[in-house]
Amino acid sequence: MESQEIGKNPVVQKLKDWDAKAVAEVIEFRGETTVVVPQSHLLRTAEYLATEPTLRFTFLSDITTVDRFPIEPRFELNYELLSLERQQRLRLRVRLPGSEASAPSVTSVWPTANWHERENFDLFGVRFTGHPDLTRILLPDEWEGHPLRKDYPVEGFR
Amino acid sequence: MIETPAGPAEPMVLNMGPQHPSTHGVLRVILELDGEIVLKAKPVIGYLHTGIEKSCESKTYSQCITLTDRIDYLAPLSNNLGFCLAAERLIGIEVPKRAQYIRVLLTELTRITSHLVWLGTHAIDLGAMSVFLYSFREREEIMKIYEYVSGQRMMTSYFRIGGLALEPPPDWLDRVRRVIDSLPAHIDEYEDLLTQNRIWMARTKGVGYLSPEDAIAMGVSGPLLRASGVAYDIRKVFPYSSYDEFDFKVQTQTAGDCFARYQVRIAEIRESIKIVRQAMEKIPSEGPFRAVVPGVIPPSREEMKTSIEGLIYHFKIFTEGFAAPPGEVYQAIESPRGELGVFMASDGSAKPYRVKFRTPSFVNLQSLPKLCEGRLIADVVACIGTTDIVLGEVDR
């Protein structure tokens, strides 16, 4: 399970062969591979990873945002993918600027993304274009602000 | 005579919850009904949101463990384990084998207690009152083991980064053996009450069908996924805490209905008993219960009192915490409800920069409309029960 040499992961190689522009950066840490994808390529890459017969990342475990405030691009979206047949995990990452925190919705590829994207919208204010029902999920509808952002105080605004 | 207006009837909208005995907490489901038939079901959540992920960002790694107990309050040790494994992976700590086996034993007991609560409450929802009384009787015996080992029945916080909080009492395995030896007969009792029970079968067979394709698309995991015929169990696929050294079978069914999920959970209790037995054999009577990493894991009581380095480390760890290398990890474990994932991002400071709990209840609940749309309103209760949600975990 120790980390492989950077870029030697066969999935990454396959992605690069498919479209070199879809892989902006590859990060290896503690045996986990993260592929940074440009925002404009996210939906295409997601479709490819889920449907390509030799990859079959059909299971989306999670979508998580990390707020790097005040560093720009501020938001990092992490998609935890899982291939049940090949028993392998992969993380896709998209970086979004604070001025335009918006990513294409992947609900068409993985229906489970529906609630995950609503949660990220609710707590971080990241918008997902093409989402069927982008409303708050954990907080009340009239809540102001997005509490998991780093510029939102832990004790809330008073 | 009363005249009824002609034309199609408008569907009736009914609010189920948030205060409703069979929603297992504060779940609200907006039901659109045509007579007794559910046309649409929309779960509304968030009533128990307490901002645990935000709180974690202002606490040291060790302090976060107490919060994880409170996410899934029916399986606190599973949450402890998920968080500790993620932190250990991030820092790069190897946990001693003895601690790993004790962790396996206690998380499997947690799986048994969690499934017992599920069985009791699900049965009470569907009108079988007595099972609840029996299953809570057995659960209480296991809770006494937690109390004996950690001092707490529920919020144990017993797993710490690098191992365990304290050495378990010397005769604790005898108590575990006594409880475990009595369990199989009790499980047979529950099965006598339910498995061939005609009312139970009528209420669960063919109800709440979930196809394997839908289950994967909806990200469903745990017993729900396995009852639909997908043999995905993280203990087997991505073994953690030495699960690869244990002999157990992944329980699956193909029917994909409420009855299949009942069968899977009952079979999982029996498998867990097997794992606990193996763990009892494997646990050495002596040996370290936590790793030795100066500056990260507290030194032993003896060392803290007799050496100056030990005292300094002890003081620093409990006041400032310890710095973790910058990076991100995602650690998934098989909690009683499914895939519990902990995503942890560190910026190199003593506090986690971001912690995300990918909780199985949150994701599994999303499949509720798929389970109950087109069925009778009474089946909604069966469907909520069978997803085995814990609202604390859904809302975090």
XYZ file of C-alpha atoms in Angstrom:
554
model
C 0.000 0.000 0.000
C 3.037 2.315 0.062
C 2.986 5.202 -2.340
C 3.879 4.428 -5.892
C 6.194 6.577 -7.929
C 4.525 9.755 -9.034
C 2.623 9.395 -12.255
C 3.203 5.630 -12.450
C -0.381 4.855 -11.445
C -1.936 3.067 -14.473
C -5.206 4.987 -14.067
C -3.369 8.292 -14.315
C -1.510 7.042 -17.373
C -4.802 6.012 -18.962
C -6.296 9.407 -18.260
C -3.292 11.125 -19.790
C -3.476 8.940 -22.899
C -7.166 9.762 -23.235
C -6.727 13.525 -22.905
C -3.500 15.060 -21.645
C -5.309 18.345 -20.908
C -7.584 16.651 -18.356
C -4.658 16.056 -15.982
C -3.303 19.326 -14.639
C -1.360 17.798 -11.751
C -0.917 14.468 -9.980
C -0.408 14.318 -6.203
C 0.653 11.177 -4.349
C 0.366 11.168 -0.569
C 0.248 8.164 1.788
C -0.564 5.851 -1.091
C -3.531 7.917 -2.288
C -3.626 9.380 -5.769
C -5.151 12.765 -6.425
C -5.667 13.953 -9.981
C -6.189 17.688 -10.342
C -8.576 18.368 -13.205
C -9.268 21.795 -14.767
C -12.794 22.958 -14.002
C -13.740 22.962 -17.688
C -12.781 19.271 -18.048
C -14.497 17.950 -14.903
C -17.727 16.641 -16.374
C -16.047 14.982 -19.370
C -13.429 13.355 -17.139
C -16.094 12.151 -14.711
C -18.067 10.579 -17.551
C -14.965 8.919 -18.929
C -13.891 7.489 -15.550
C -17.372 6.145 -14.793
C -18.094 4.579 -18.187
C -14.711 3.444 -19.568
C -14.960 -0.394 -19.353
C -11.393 -0.817 -18.070
C -11.822 1.755 -15.275
C -15.489 1.697 -14.119
C -15.359 4.214 -11.289
C -19.103 3.742 -10.835
C -19.288 4.528 -7.119
C -18.924 8.077 -5.865
C -18.143 7.936 -2.160
C -18.009 11.581 -1.318
C -17.574 15.180 -2.415
C -15.676 17.425 0.000
C -14.667 21.062 -0.214
C -11.560 22.501 1.391
C -11.432 26.270 1.788
C -7.856 27.593 1.427
C -8.789 31.192 2.231
C -6.999 33.620 1.674
C -5.008 31.626 -0.897
C -6.406 31.756 -4.431
C -7.829 29.666 -6.060
C -9.671 29.403 -2.812
C -11.804 26.268 -2.986
C -10.724 22.687 -3.596
C -13.416 20.177 -4.481
C -12.436 16.583 -3.780
C -14.344 13.746 -5.440
C -13.668 10.359 -3.844
C -14.201 7.750 -6.540
C -14.325 4.015 -6.122
C -14.235 1.213 -8.645
C -16.074 -1.754 -7.125
C -14.876 -4.204 -9.787
C -11.236 -3.175 -9.623
C -11.222 -2.377 -5.894
C -9.430 0.887 -6.364
C -9.893 4.440 -5.174
C -9.081 7.692 -6.932
C -9.522 11.304 -5.929
C -10.407 13.983 -8.442
C -9.714 17.548 -7.447
C -10.975 20.778 -8.954
C -9.726 24.178 -7.836
C -12.189 27.054 -7.898
C -11.542 30.786 -7.409
C -13.436 32.583 -4.651
C -14.858 35.098 -7.125
C -16.498 32.394 -9.194
C -17.012 29.325 -7.030
C -18.941 27.243 -9.489
C -18.465 23.747 -10.903
C -20.530 21.599 -13.249
C -22.817 19.186 -11.428
C -21.929 15.499 -11.766
C -25.433 14.286 -10.847
C -25.865 13.064 -14.426
C -22.899 10.703 -13.952
C -23.427 9.717 -10.303
C -26.985 10.389 -8.998
C -25.644 10.170 -5.431
C -23.885 13.493 -6.013
C -27.245 15.233 -5.561
C -27.102 15.497 -1.762
C -23.320 15.827 -1.633
C -23.456 18.867 -3.901
C -26.315 20.365 -1.907
C -24.235 19.951 1.240
C -21.230 21.667 -0.329
C -23.468 24.455 -1.577
C -25.017 24.822 1.865
C -21.824 24.883 3.912
C -19.349 26.446 1.456
C -21.450 28.341 -1.046
C -20.015 26.466 -4.016
C -22.482 26.477 -6.905
C -23.096 23.490 -9.137
C -24.438 24.307 -12.575
C -26.987 21.848 -13.901
C -27.979 20.557 -10.460
C -31.696 19.603 -10.357
C -32.453 21.148 -6.949
C -29.630 23.256 -5.530
C -31.071 24.247 -2.139
C -29.750 24.198 1.399
C -29.840 20.780 2.996
C -28.553 20.957 6.588
C -29.231 24.587 7.474
C -32.567 26.436 7.362
C -33.391 28.074 4.021
C -33.180 31.585 5.456
C -29.680 31.098 6.903
C -27.146 33.738 5.931
C -23.608 32.804 4.989
C -21.816 29.513 4.598
C -20.464 28.302 7.961
C -17.650 26.025 6.837
C -15.858 28.850 5.047
C -12.698 29.897 6.824
C -13.819 33.538 7.078
C -16.943 32.475 9.013
C -16.194 32.583 12.760
C -16.535 29.369 14.762
C -18.969 30.988 17.190
C -20.953 32.534 14.320
C -21.630 36.192 13.557
C -22.975 38.166 16.501
C -76.354 12.119 -0.738
C -72.996 13.813 -0.867
C -71.872 14.741 -4.322
C -68.217 14.259 -5.153
C -66.635 16.637 -7.648
C -65.692 15.105 -10.971
C -62.157 15.065 -12.403
C -58.868 13.809 -11.052
C -58.311 14.209 -7.326
C -55.457 16.413 -6.193
C -52.702 14.582 -4.352
C -52.652 15.138 -0.629
C -49.442 16.412 0.959
C -48.671 14.908 4.329
C -45.867 15.838 6.688
C -44.367 12.843 8.403
C -42.136 14.009 11.235
C -39.955 15.645 12.395
C -41.646 14.471 15.590
C -42.775 10.972 14.760
C -41.994 7.808 16.717
C -40.963 5.726 13.739
C -38.619 8.213 12.073
C -35.870 7.232 14.534
C -35.101 10.795 15.523
C -35.974 14.043 13.852
C -36.407 13.097 10.237
C -39.138 14.808 8.263
C -40.533 13.235 5.131
C -42.899 15.189 2.904
C -45.246 12.665 1.361
C -47.427 13.285 -1.646
C -50.297 10.838 -1.467
C -52.970 9.544 -3.751
C -55.203 7.812 -1.253
C -52.944 5.309 0.474
C -50.328 5.290 -2.303
C -47.146 7.333 -1.944
C -46.555 9.292 -5.147
C -43.526 11.209 -3.941
C -41.409 11.194 -0.834
C -38.956 13.943 0.008
C -36.754 13.613 3.082
C -35.990 16.894 4.860
C -32.998 16.792 7.193
C -30.798 19.085 9.237
C -32.744 19.256 12.503
C -29.821 17.812 14.429
C -27.034 19.717 12.671
C -24.493 20.738 15.297
C -21.536 21.751 13.143
C -19.200 18.997 14.293
C -16.934 19.463 11.265
C -16.540 23.160 11.999
C -15.841 22.463 15.678
C -13.109 20.000 14.734
C -11.197 22.763 12.968
C -10.698 24.607 16.256
C -9.625 21.574 18.292
C -6.450 19.520 18.372
C -6.516 16.083 16.776
C -6.939 14.299 20.108
C -9.722 16.620 21.245
C -11.751 15.798 18.130
C -12.157 12.181 19.213
C -14.786 13.085 21.816
C -16.821 14.750 19.074
C -16.743 11.656 16.888
C -18.570 9.674 19.583
C -21.517 11.950 19.129
C -21.915 11.555 15.376
C -23.323 8.050 15.351
C -24.375 7.531 18.937
C -25.317 3.907 18.336
C -21.807 2.999 17.160
C -19.433 5.441 18.871
C -16.434 3.122 18.706
C -16.704 2.807 14.926
C -16.483 6.575 14.634
C -13.516 6.660 17.001
C -11.821 4.071 14.841
C -12.453 5.918 11.577
C -11.072 9.145 12.947
C -8.034 7.553 14.620
C -7.134 5.548 11.517
C -7.311 8.684 9.376
C -5.085 10.615 11.778
C -2.654 7.696 12.043
C -2.490 7.447 8.263
C -1.879 11.189 7.994
C 0.925 11.168 10.557
C 2.263 7.740 9.593
C 1.890 5.767 12.831
C 1.985 1.992 13.070
C -0.344 0.767 15.835
C 0.808 -2.269 17.915
C -0.911 -5.539 16.990
C -2.429 -5.949 20.429
C -4.225 -2.624 20.158
C -5.363 -3.468 16.632
C -6.973 -6.745 17.772
C -8.656 -5.058 20.740
C -10.002 -2.449 18.341
C -11.372 -5.169 16.073
C -13.029 -6.929 19.001
C -14.683 -3.774 20.307
C -15.848 -2.502 16.909
C -17.417 -5.874 16.187
C -19.227 -5.701 19.536
C -20.356 -2.249 18.410
C -21.695 -3.746 15.202
C -23.663 -6.267 17.272
C -25.145 -3.613 19.588
C -26.005 -1.363 16.662
C -27.733 -4.171 14.784
C -29.585 -5.155 17.979
C -30.962 -1.633 18.333
C -31.922 -1.697 14.689
C -33.660 -5.055 15.066
C -35.587 -3.981 18.151
C -36.735 -0.629 16.817
C -37.525 -1.937 13.346
C -39.627 -4.717 14.858
C -41.453 -2.295 17.144
C -42.218 -0.087 14.114
C -43.832 -3.048 12.413
C -45.797 -4.114 15.480
C -43.602 -6.827 17.019
C -43.108 -5.404 20.472
C -41.370 -8.272 22.275
C -38.232 -8.396 20.110
C -37.372 -4.900 21.264
C -37.363 -5.984 24.923
C -35.143 -8.987 24.231
C -32.646 -7.241 21.975
C -32.187 -4.380 24.429
C -31.547 -6.901 27.198
C -28.600 -8.347 25.248
C -27.400 -4.918 24.199
C -27.204 -3.877 27.826
C -24.825 -6.762 28.574
C -22.467 -5.519 25.851
C -22.772 -1.946 27.084
C -21.553 -3.206 30.448
C -18.400 -4.444 28.714
C -17.764 -0.970 27.284
C -18.235 0.476 30.733
C -15.884 -2.047 32.277
C -13.179 -1.378 29.685
C -13.420 2.368 29.228
C -15.514 3.681 32.119
C -18.359 4.778 29.852
C -21.366 2.988 28.448
C -21.860 5.071 25.330
C -19.475 7.954 24.689
C -16.403 5.865 25.290
C -13.711 7.807 23.375
C -11.696 4.672 24.036
C -9.658 4.608 20.831
C -6.946 7.228 20.717
C -4.484 8.179 18.031
C -1.789 5.489 18.178
C -3.778 2.916 20.146
C -6.121 2.891 23.130
C -6.864 5.272 25.971
C -5.905 2.848 28.717
C -5.033 -0.743 29.453
C -8.203 -2.865 29.670
C -8.833 -4.555 33.048
C -7.156 -7.975 33.368
C -10.308 -10.140 33.395
C -12.274 -8.259 30.745
C -12.018 -11.072 28.177
C -13.833 -13.437 30.548
C -16.766 -11.056 30.572
C -16.684 -10.785 26.794
C -16.639 -14.586 26.531
C -19.625 -14.926 28.834
C -21.706 -12.499 26.779
C -20.572 -13.848 23.419
C -21.288 -17.458 24.426
C -24.851 -16.582 25.351
C -25.548 -14.565 22.186
C -26.097 -17.249 19.494
C -29.002 -18.745 21.455
C -30.554 -15.292 21.776
C -30.222 -14.654 18.048
C -32.058 -17.940 17.449
C -34.771 -16.587 19.752
C -35.199 -13.453 17.636
C -35.307 -15.555 14.509
C -37.965 -17.798 16.062
C -40.043 -14.707 16.705
C -39.598 -13.113 13.293
C -38.185 -15.124 10.397
C -41.198 -17.399 9.854
C -43.672 -14.927 11.312
C -46.404 -14.360 8.717
C -47.063 -10.756 9.690
C -43.347 -9.991 9.629
C -42.991 -11.556 6.188
C -46.042 -9.721 4.872
C -44.656 -6.411 6.089
C -41.116 -6.892 4.772
C -41.061 -9.298 1.810
C -41.095 -7.441 -1.496
C -41.235 -4.099 0.313
C -38.711 -1.382 -0.438
C -36.973 -3.008 -3.381
C -33.608 -1.560 -4.386
C -31.863 -2.897 -7.484
C -28.061 -3.295 -7.395
C -27.666 -0.728 -10.198
C -29.734 1.841 -8.315
C -27.906 1.076 -5.089
C -24.500 1.766 -6.664
C -25.762 4.865 -8.473
C -27.155 6.230 -5.207
C -23.894 5.525 -3.385
C -25.635 3.207 -0.925
C -23.319 1.086 1.225
C -23.383 -1.373 4.100
C -26.137 -3.947 4.673
C -28.417 -2.069 2.256
C -25.992 -2.568 -0.610
C -25.208 -6.164 0.335
C -28.911 -7.063 0.511
C -29.115 -5.966 -3.120
C -26.449 -8.493 -4.064
C -23.297 -6.353 -4.173
C -20.595 -7.938 -2.024
C -18.828 -4.724 -1.031
C -17.463 -4.798 2.483
C -14.542 -2.501 3.282
C -13.231 -4.957 5.871
C -12.534 -7.320 2.957
C -11.838 -4.923 0.077
C -9.579 -2.416 1.852
C -8.663 -4.203 5.109
C -7.722 -1.961 8.036
C -6.710 -2.737 11.615
C -5.583 -6.298 10.648
C -9.015 -7.413 9.406
C -7.188 -9.397 6.719
C -6.039 -11.832 9.440
C -9.611 -12.696 10.386
C -11.764 -15.347 8.792
C -15.288 -14.171 8.038
C -17.736 -14.121 5.159
C -19.336 -11.105 3.523
C -23.071 -11.642 3.891
C -25.190 -10.946 0.827
C -28.747 -11.493 -0.348
C -30.182 -10.908 -3.798
C -33.827 -10.044 -3.091
C -33.038 -6.377 -2.306
C -36.132 -5.922 -0.110
C -36.659 -5.241 3.582
C -36.652 -8.945 4.409
C -33.299 -9.429 2.652
C -31.820 -6.589 4.664
C -33.139 -8.201 7.830
C -31.450 -11.473 6.830
C -28.168 -9.721 6.047
C -28.078 -7.970 9.416
C -28.921 -11.119 11.375
C -26.199 -12.996 9.491
C -23.770 -10.156 10.179
C -24.374 -10.434 13.908
C -23.424 -14.114 13.667
C -20.295 -13.261 11.633
C -19.336 -10.607 14.176
C -19.577 -13.204 16.938
C -17.115 -15.317 14.925
C -14.724 -12.378 14.580
C -14.952 -11.575 18.295
C -14.097 -15.204 19.126
C -11.047 -15.079 16.837
C -9.956 -11.763 18.305
C -10.150 -13.204 21.823
C -7.736 -15.935 20.717
C -5.388 -13.456 19.043
C -5.117 -10.757 21.702
C -1.875 -11.289 23.621
C -2.291 -10.897 27.371
C 0.638 -8.514 27.549
C 2.170 -5.922 25.293
C 1.906 -2.254 24.475
C -1.600 -0.852 23.979
C -0.375 2.182 22.117
C 2.481 3.069 19.838
C 5.571 4.915 21.027
C 6.020 8.121 19.056
C 7.641 10.835 21.200
C 5.863 14.157 20.901
C 2.776 12.703 19.260
C 1.506 9.949 21.542
C 1.466 10.572 25.306
C 4.219 8.677 27.168
C 3.272 6.058 29.745
C 2.287 7.195 33.214
C 5.509 5.762 34.608
C 7.689 7.566 32.073
C 5.859 10.840 32.565
C 6.626 10.727 36.272
C 10.245 9.624 36.078
C 11.834 11.206 32.993
C 12.142 14.856 32.101
C 11.484 14.229 28.367
C 8.372 12.277 29.247
C 7.064 15.124 31.366
C 7.780 17.718 28.653
C 6.085 15.627 25.952
C 3.104 14.932 28.184
C 2.706 18.638 28.893
C 3.136 19.693 25.268
C 0.762 17.073 23.858
C -2.048 18.013 26.218
C -1.641 21.782 25.882
C -0.585 22.367 22.264
C -1.234 19.044 20.584
C 1.092 17.891 17.848
C 1.676 19.007 14.282
C 0.691 16.683 11.444
C 2.432 16.820 8.059
C 0.489 18.785 5.418
C -1.576 16.654 3.078
C -4.950 14.983 2.668
C -6.110 11.454 3.410
C -9.411 9.630 3.040
C -9.882 6.664 5.343
C -12.981 4.505 5.000
C -14.148 1.858 7.437
C -17.123 -0.473 7.450
C -19.337 0.943 10.175
C -22.531 -0.973 11.087
C -24.372 1.249 8.613
C -21.917 1.197 5.726
C -18.986 3.177 4.452
C -17.863 5.652 7.077
C -15.229 7.815 5.428
C -13.069 10.379 7.164
C -11.445 12.960 4.934
C -8.741 14.841 6.767
C -6.746 17.774 5.440
C -3.784 19.127 7.351
C -1.907 22.386 6.837
C 0.963 21.354 9.095
C -0.472 22.846 12.293
C -1.714 21.116 15.446
C -5.359 21.370 14.428
C -6.970 19.625 11.471
C -7.515 22.115 8.657
C -10.632 20.300 7.503
C -12.347 17.132 8.656
C -15.199 15.667 6.694
C -17.222 12.705 7.855
C -18.737 10.835 4.960
C -21.470 9.206 6.967
C -23.345 6.178 5.626
C -26.719 7.305 7.029
C -26.607 10.573 5.081
C -25.990 8.830 1.778
C -28.277 5.848 2.426
C -31.180 8.118 3.345
C -30.997 9.603 -0.134
C -32.330 6.308 -1.483
C -35.520 6.510 0.640
C -37.730 7.924 -2.171
C -36.578 5.031 -4.400
C -37.640 2.547 -1.718
C -41.103 3.816 -0.927
C -42.488 5.652 -3.956
C -45.417 3.804 -5.498
C -46.085 1.837 -2.338
C -48.518 2.095 0.559
C -48.055 4.694 3.256
C -47.609 1.955 5.868
C -44.562 0.731 3.954
C -42.822 4.082 4.466
C -42.341 3.097 8.102
C -40.803 -0.206 7.055
C -38.550 1.565 4.545
C -37.270 4.153 7.024
C -36.598 1.407 9.550
C -34.756 -0.762 7.080
C -32.324 1.981 6.001
C -31.121 2.013 9.635
C -30.397 5.725 9.824
C -29.090 7.571 12.846
C -30.109 11.194 12.590
C -27.108 12.400 14.533
C -25.010 10.938 11.774
C -27.174 12.270 8.958
C -27.002 15.859 10.195
C -23.665 15.885 12.038
